[in-house]
PDB file of C-alpha atoms in Angstrom:
ATOM      1  CA  THR A 307       6.714-149.029 -31.032  1.00 46.00           C
ATOM      2  CA  CYS A 308       6.482-145.212 -31.249  1.00 54.00           C
ATOM      3  CA  ARG A 309       4.336-145.135 -27.870  1.00 59.00           C
ATOM      4  CA  PRO A 310       6.531-146.205 -25.337  1.00 66.00           C
ATOM      5  CA  ILE A 311       9.629-144.333 -26.508  1.00 66.00           C
ATOM      6  CA  LYS A 312       7.483-141.080 -26.634  1.00 61.00           C
ATOM      7  CA  THR A 313       6.396-142.247 -23.295  1.00 62.00           C
ATOM      8  CA  HIS A 314       9.583-142.698 -21.793  1.00 65.00           C
ATOM      9  CA  VAL A 315      11.211-139.486 -23.084  1.00 67.00           C
ATOM     10  CA  LEU A 316       8.261-137.126 -22.131  1.00 62.00           C
ATOM     11  CA  SER A 317       7.857-138.747 -18.399  1.00 63.00           C
ATOM     12  CA  LYS A 318      11.969-138.302 -18.271  1.00 67.00           C
ATOM     13  CA  LEU A 319      11.320-134.911 -19.191  1.00 68.00           C
ATOM     14  CA  PHE A 320       8.450-133.982 -17.331  1.00 66.00           C
ATOM     15  CA  TYR A 321      10.492-135.707 -14.338  1.00 66.00           C
ATOM     16  CA  LYS A 322      13.575-133.766 -14.290  1.00 68.00           C
ATOM     17  CA  ILE A 323      11.906-130.799 -14.269  1.00 69.00           C
ATOM     18  CA  ILE A 324       9.842-131.514 -10.601  1.00 67.00           C
ATOM     19  CA  ILE A 325      13.374-132.790  -9.668  1.00 67.00           C
ATOM     20  CA  ARG A 326      14.791-129.269 -10.370  1.00 66.00           C
ATOM     21  CA  LEU A 327      11.969-127.614  -8.729  1.00 67.00           C
ATOM     22  CA  LEU A 328      12.067-129.933  -5.795  1.00 67.00           C
ATOM     23  CA  ASN A 329      13.960-127.962  -3.071  1.00 60.00           C
ATOM     24  CA  SER A 330      11.611-125.052  -3.381  1.00 57.00           C
ATOM     25  CA  TRP A 331       8.640-127.051  -3.706  1.00 60.00           C
ATOM     26  CA  GLY A 332       9.446-129.467  -1.170  1.00 61.00           C
ATOM     27  CA  GLN A 333       8.662-127.683   2.316  1.00 66.00           C
ATOM     28  CA  ALA A 334       5.863-126.479   1.003  1.00 65.00           C
ATOM     29  CA  ASN A 335       2.238-126.923   2.818  1.00 72.00           C
ATOM     30  CA  LYS A 336       0.206-129.946   1.850  1.00 74.00           C
ATOM     31  CA  THR A 337      -2.060-127.745   0.137  1.00 77.00           C
ATOM     32  CA  ASN A 338       0.442-126.515  -2.310  1.00 76.00           C
ATOM     33  CA  LEU A 339       1.982-129.821  -2.383  1.00 78.00           C
ATOM     34  CA  SER A 340      -1.292-131.451  -3.232  1.00 82.00           C
ATOM     35  CA  LYS A 341      -1.872-129.442  -6.421  1.00 85.00           C
ATOM     36  CA  ILE A 342       1.446-130.221  -7.668  1.00 82.00           C
ATOM     37  CA  LEU A 343       0.861-133.955  -7.174  1.00 85.00           C
ATOM     38  CA  LEU A 344      -2.387-133.242  -8.957  1.00 89.00           C
ATOM     39  CA  LEU A 345      -0.500-131.833 -12.082  1.00 86.00           C
ATOM     40  CA  GLN A 346       2.131-134.973 -12.235  1.00 85.00           C
ATOM     41  CA  LYS A 347      -1.120-137.508 -12.141  1.00 88.00           C
ATOM     42  CA  LYS A 348      -2.330-135.274 -14.816  1.00 89.00           C
ATOM     43  CA  ALA A 349       0.890-135.430 -16.594  1.00 85.00           C
ATOM     44  CA  LEU A 350       1.319-139.256 -16.293  1.00 84.00           C
ATOM     45  CA  ARG A 351      -1.862-140.108 -17.480  1.00 87.00           C
ATOM     46  CA  LEU A 352      -1.340-137.647 -20.506  1.00 84.00           C
ATOM     47  CA  ILE A 353       1.901-139.221 -21.149  1.00 81.00           C
ATOM     48  CA  HIS A 354       0.363-143.135 -21.360  1.00 82.00           C
ATOM     49  CA  PHE A 355      -2.544-141.575 -22.965  1.00 84.00           C
ATOM     50  CA  ALA A 356      -4.899-142.620 -20.164  1.00 87.00           C
ATOM     51  CA  ASN A 357      -8.217-142.259 -19.266  1.00 90.00           C
ATOM     52  CA  LYS A 358      -8.656-138.997 -16.735  1.00 86.00           C
ATOM     53  CA  ARG A 359     -10.008-141.909 -14.415  1.00 88.00           C
ATOM     54  CA  ASP A 360      -7.290-144.132 -14.350  1.00 88.00           C
ATOM     55  CA  SER A 361      -5.591-144.311 -11.292  1.00 88.00           C
ATOM     56  CA  ALA A 362      -1.937-142.891 -11.763  1.00 87.00           C
ATOM     57  CA  LEU A 363      -0.350-145.305  -9.373  1.00 88.00           C
ATOM     58  CA  THR A 364       0.115-147.572 -11.730  1.00 88.00           C
ATOM     59  CA  PHE A 365       2.181-145.219 -14.045  1.00 87.00           C
ATOM     60  CA  PHE A 366       4.294-143.547 -11.241  1.00 88.00           C
ATOM     61  CA  VAL A 367       5.927-147.272 -10.840  1.00 86.00           C
ATOM     62  CA  GLU A 368       5.701-147.820 -14.661  1.00 84.00           C
ATOM     63  CA  SER A 369       7.477-145.444 -15.345  1.00 82.00           C
ATOM     64  CA  ASN A 370      10.278-145.139 -12.223  1.00 85.00           C
ATOM     65  CA  ILE A 371       8.451-141.540 -11.353  1.00 85.00           C
ATOM     66  CA  LEU A 372       8.132-140.749  -7.464  1.00 87.00           C
ATOM     67  CA  PRO A 373       5.480-138.611  -6.663  1.00 88.00           C
ATOM     68  CA  ILE A 374       6.421-134.993  -5.778  1.00 84.00           C
ATOM     69  CA  ASN A 375       6.368-135.516  -1.705  1.00 85.00           C
ATOM     70  CA  PHE A 376       8.399-139.076  -1.978  1.00 89.00           C
ATOM     71  CA  SER A 377      10.999-137.419  -4.051  1.00 87.00           C
ATOM     72  CA  TYR A 378      11.860-135.101  -1.403  1.00 86.00           C
ATOM     73  CA  TYR A 379      12.146-137.800   0.929  1.00 89.00           C
ATOM     74  CA  GLU A 380      14.621-139.313  -1.607  1.00 91.00           C
ATOM     75  CA  SER A 381      16.503-136.342  -2.032  1.00 89.00           C
ATOM     76  CA  ILE A 382      16.271-135.283   1.978  1.00 90.00           C
ATOM     77  CA  VAL A 383      17.574-139.165   2.946  1.00 93.00           C
ATOM     78  CA  LEU A 384      20.362-138.806   0.103  1.00 92.00           C
ATOM     79  CA  LEU A 385      21.773-135.271   1.654  1.00 91.00           C
ATOM     80  CA  MET A 386      21.261-136.737   4.729  1.00 93.00           C
ATOM     81  CA  TYR A 387      23.757-140.129   3.958  1.00 95.00           C
ATOM     82  CA  ASP A 388      26.356-137.126   2.812  1.00 94.00           C
ATOM     83  CA  VAL A 389      26.291-135.386   5.803  1.00 93.00           C
ATOM     84  CA  VAL A 390      26.356-138.413   8.168  1.00 92.00           C
ATOM     85  CA  HIS A 391      29.676-139.690   5.711  1.00 93.00           C
ATOM     86  CA  GLN A 392      31.013-136.084   5.980  1.00 92.00           C
ATOM     87  CA  ASN A 393      30.239-135.339   2.437  1.00 92.00           C
ATOM     88  CA  ALA A 394      27.937-132.635   2.728  1.00 90.00           C
ATOM     89  CA  PRO A 395      28.843-129.058   3.088  1.00 90.00           C
ATOM     90  CA  ALA A 396      29.856-127.834   6.797  1.00 92.00           C
ATOM     91  CA  ASN A 397      27.120-125.199   6.602  1.00 90.00           C
ATOM     92  CA  ILE A 398      24.671-127.479   6.298  1.00 88.00           C
ATOM     93  CA  SER A 399      26.596-130.513   8.639  1.00 90.00           C
ATOM     94  CA  ASN A 400      26.583-128.170  11.186  1.00 91.00           C
ATOM     95  CA  LEU A 401      22.658-128.235  11.745  1.00 89.00           C
ATOM     96  CA  PHE A 402      23.056-131.831  12.366  1.00 91.00           C
ATOM     97  CA  THR A 403      24.273-133.475  15.793  1.00 86.00           C
ATOM     98  CA  PHE A 404      24.956-137.019  16.833  1.00 85.00           C
ATOM     99  CA  VAL A 405      22.951-138.319  19.744  1.00 81.00           C
ATOM    100  CA  SER A 406      26.305-139.698  20.989  1.00 77.00           C
ATOM    101  CA  ASN A 407      27.762-136.167  20.874  1.00 76.00           C
ATOM    102  CA  VAL A 408      24.795-134.531  23.102  1.00 77.00           C
ATOM    103  CA  HIS A 409      25.365-137.011  25.608  1.00 74.00           C
ATOM    104  CA  SER A 410      27.550-139.969  27.134  1.00 74.00           C
ATOM    105  CA  TYR A 411      25.278-142.178  27.887  1.00 73.00           C
ATOM    106  CA  ASN A 412      25.350-145.515  26.258  1.00 72.00           C
ATOM    107  CA  THR A 413      21.953-145.816  24.650  1.00 68.00           C
ATOM    108  CA  ARG A 414      20.593-147.725  21.621  1.00 62.00           C
ATOM    109  CA  SER A 415      20.196-143.867  19.713  1.00 61.00           C
ATOM    110  CA  SER A 416      23.470-143.693  20.182  1.00 57.00           C
ATOM    111  CA  ALA A 417      25.213-147.042  19.629  1.00 55.00           C
ATOM    112  CA  SER A 418      23.216-147.095  16.455  1.00 67.00           C
ATOM    113  CA  LYS A 419      24.661-143.464  15.487  1.00 76.00           C
ATOM    114  CA  ASN A 420      21.145-141.889  15.422  1.00 84.00           C
ATOM    115  CA  LEU A 421      20.987-138.111  14.908  1.00 84.00           C
ATOM    116  CA  TYR A 422      19.595-135.773  17.476  1.00 86.00           C
ATOM    117  CA  THR A 423      16.167-134.981  17.345  1.00 84.00           C
ATOM    118  CA  GLN A 424      16.288-131.222  18.251  1.00 86.00           C
ATOM    119  CA  PHE A 425      13.036-129.748  20.214  1.00 86.00           C
ATOM    120  CA  SER A 426      10.839-127.828  17.980  1.00 83.00           C
ATOM    121  CA  ARG A 427       8.099-125.467  19.265  1.00 88.00           C
ATOM    122  CA  THR A 428       6.347-124.290  15.952  1.00 86.00           C
ATOM    123  CA  ASN A 429       5.131-126.198  12.824  1.00 80.00           C
ATOM    124  CA  MET A 430       7.765-124.400  10.930  1.00 78.00           C
ATOM    125  CA  GLN A 431      10.826-126.009  12.526  1.00 79.00           C
ATOM    126  CA  LYS A 432       9.024-129.251  12.272  1.00 82.00           C
ATOM    127  CA  ASN A 433       9.089-128.999   8.920  1.00 80.00           C
ATOM    128  CA  SER A 434      12.338-127.305   8.543  1.00 81.00           C
ATOM    129  CA  LEU A 435      15.555-129.340   6.623  1.00 82.00           C
ATOM    130  CA  SER A 436      16.945-130.191  10.156  1.00 86.00           C
ATOM    131  CA  ARG A 437      13.820-131.998  11.958  1.00 88.00           C
ATOM    132  CA  VAL A 438      12.624-133.440   8.781  1.00 88.00           C
ATOM    133  CA  GLY A 439      16.081-135.020   7.410  1.00 90.00           C
ATOM    134  CA  VAL A 440      16.911-136.536  11.004  1.00 91.00           C
ATOM    135  CA  ARG A 441      13.198-137.836  11.299  1.00 92.00           C
ATOM    136  CA  LEU A 442      13.959-139.919   8.101  1.00 92.00           C
ATOM    137  CA  TRP A 443      17.470-140.698   8.685  1.00 92.00           C
ATOM    138  CA  ASN A 444      16.938-142.106  12.005  1.00 92.00           C
ATOM    139  CA  LYS A 445      14.024-144.217  10.757  1.00 92.00           C
ATOM    140  CA  ILE A 446      16.536-146.349   8.340  1.00 92.00           C
ATOM    141  CA  PRO A 447      17.977-149.489   9.364  1.00 91.00           C
ATOM    142  CA  GLU A 448      21.798-149.488  10.212  1.00 90.00           C
ATOM    143  CA  ASP A 449      22.363-151.959   7.715  1.00 92.00           C
ATOM    144  CA  LEU A 450      21.201-149.800   4.893  1.00 93.00           C
ATOM    145  CA  ARG A 451      23.039-146.824   6.039  1.00 92.00           C
ATOM    146  CA  LYS A 452      26.138-148.637   6.219  1.00 92.00           C
ATOM    147  CA  MET A 453      25.699-149.400   2.419  1.00 94.00           C
ATOM    148  CA  PRO A 454      28.134-147.205  -0.693  1.00 96.00           C
ATOM    149  CA  LYS A 455      25.944-144.984  -1.672  1.00 95.00           C
ATOM    150  CA  ILE A 456      25.250-146.064  -5.215  1.00 95.00           C
ATOM    151  CA  LYS A 457      23.599-149.683  -3.452  1.00 96.00           C
ATOM    152  CA  PHE A 458      21.987-147.130  -0.803  1.00 96.00           C
ATOM    153  CA  LYS A 459      19.854-145.270  -3.591  1.00 95.00           C
ATOM    154  CA  LYS A 460      19.037-148.029  -4.830  1.00 95.00           C
ATOM    155  CA  LYS A 461      17.610-149.418  -2.223  1.00 95.00           C
ATOM    156  CA  LEU A 462      16.200-146.566  -0.803  1.00 95.00           C
ATOM    157  CA  ARG A 463      14.142-145.932  -4.524  1.00 94.00           C
ATOM    158  CA  SER A 464      12.623-149.698  -3.828  1.00 94.00           C
ATOM    159  CA  LEU A 465      11.726-148.929  -0.259  1.00 94.00           C
ATOM    160  CA  LEU A 466      10.011-145.758  -1.281  1.00 94.00           C
ATOM    161  CA  PHE A 467       8.643-147.382  -4.037  1.00 93.00           C
ATOM    162  CA  ASN A 468       7.006-150.321  -1.634  1.00 92.00           C
ATOM    163  CA  ASN A 469       5.857-147.449   0.285  1.00 92.00           C
ATOM    164  CA  LEU A 470       4.108-145.713  -2.223  1.00 91.00           C
ATOM    165  CA  GLU A 471       2.025-149.242  -3.233  1.00 90.00           C
ATOM    166  CA  LYS A 472       1.297-149.858   0.428  1.00 90.00           C
ATOM    167  CA  LEU A 473       0.583-146.329   1.850  1.00 88.00           C
ATOM    168  CA  GLY A 474      -0.533-144.757  -1.312  1.00 86.00           C
ATOM    169  CA  TYR A 475       0.986-140.782  -2.700  1.00 79.00           C
ATOM    170  CA  ASN A 476       0.101-139.064   0.529  1.00 75.00           C
ATOM    171  CA  ALA A 477       2.248-140.943   3.197  1.00 78.00           C
ATOM    172  CA  GLU A 478       3.453-139.037   5.853  1.00 82.00           C
ATOM    173  CA  ILE A 479       6.972-139.464   7.209  1.00 82.00           C
ATOM    174  CA  SER A 480       5.444-141.194  10.342  1.00 81.00           C
ATOM    175  CA  ASN A 481       4.339-144.106   8.333  1.00 84.00           C
ATOM    176  CA  LEU A 482       7.370-144.726   6.341  1.00 87.00           C
ATOM    177  CA  ASP A 483       8.760-148.136   6.988  1.00 88.00           C
ATOM    178  CA  PHE A 484      12.206-148.953   5.739  1.00 86.00           C
ATOM    179  CA  SER A 485      12.692-152.059   6.580  1.00 82.00           C
TER     180      SER A 485
END
């Protein structure tokens, strides 16, 4: 009876540390993120008293903890929700423009209130908040975007766990499926 309590406390404690440092780590290159993911998997195996060769995927799901890259996607999408619903600080909101504000044509993108994707010449720009946020937000279905924030958060989390189970740890933004 003591083991589940220890597991729960340790996993939540570890997860809180990861989330606090997510803003600094989120945009790190893949090499550094893979090292953090490896440490996260080792910690989960340790918390669950598992063998080092056991897949940590089940432990992520059991503990209701997202891997570092999925947690980053979650935090970006939640920030984008605040931007679109005008709850984000002005300096962040000013980084984004709706497609309908860029041109007057009635397109599917402007009708679905997609954000305008700015051209990026360098990888540093492509991985910046203003580009990643737009790519992630535009992938989310319109009915999900209109949900109240609490429901949106729960649905987003369950969709991210579905993607984790389907695609594995190293899912790219282009492969994520939010439908």
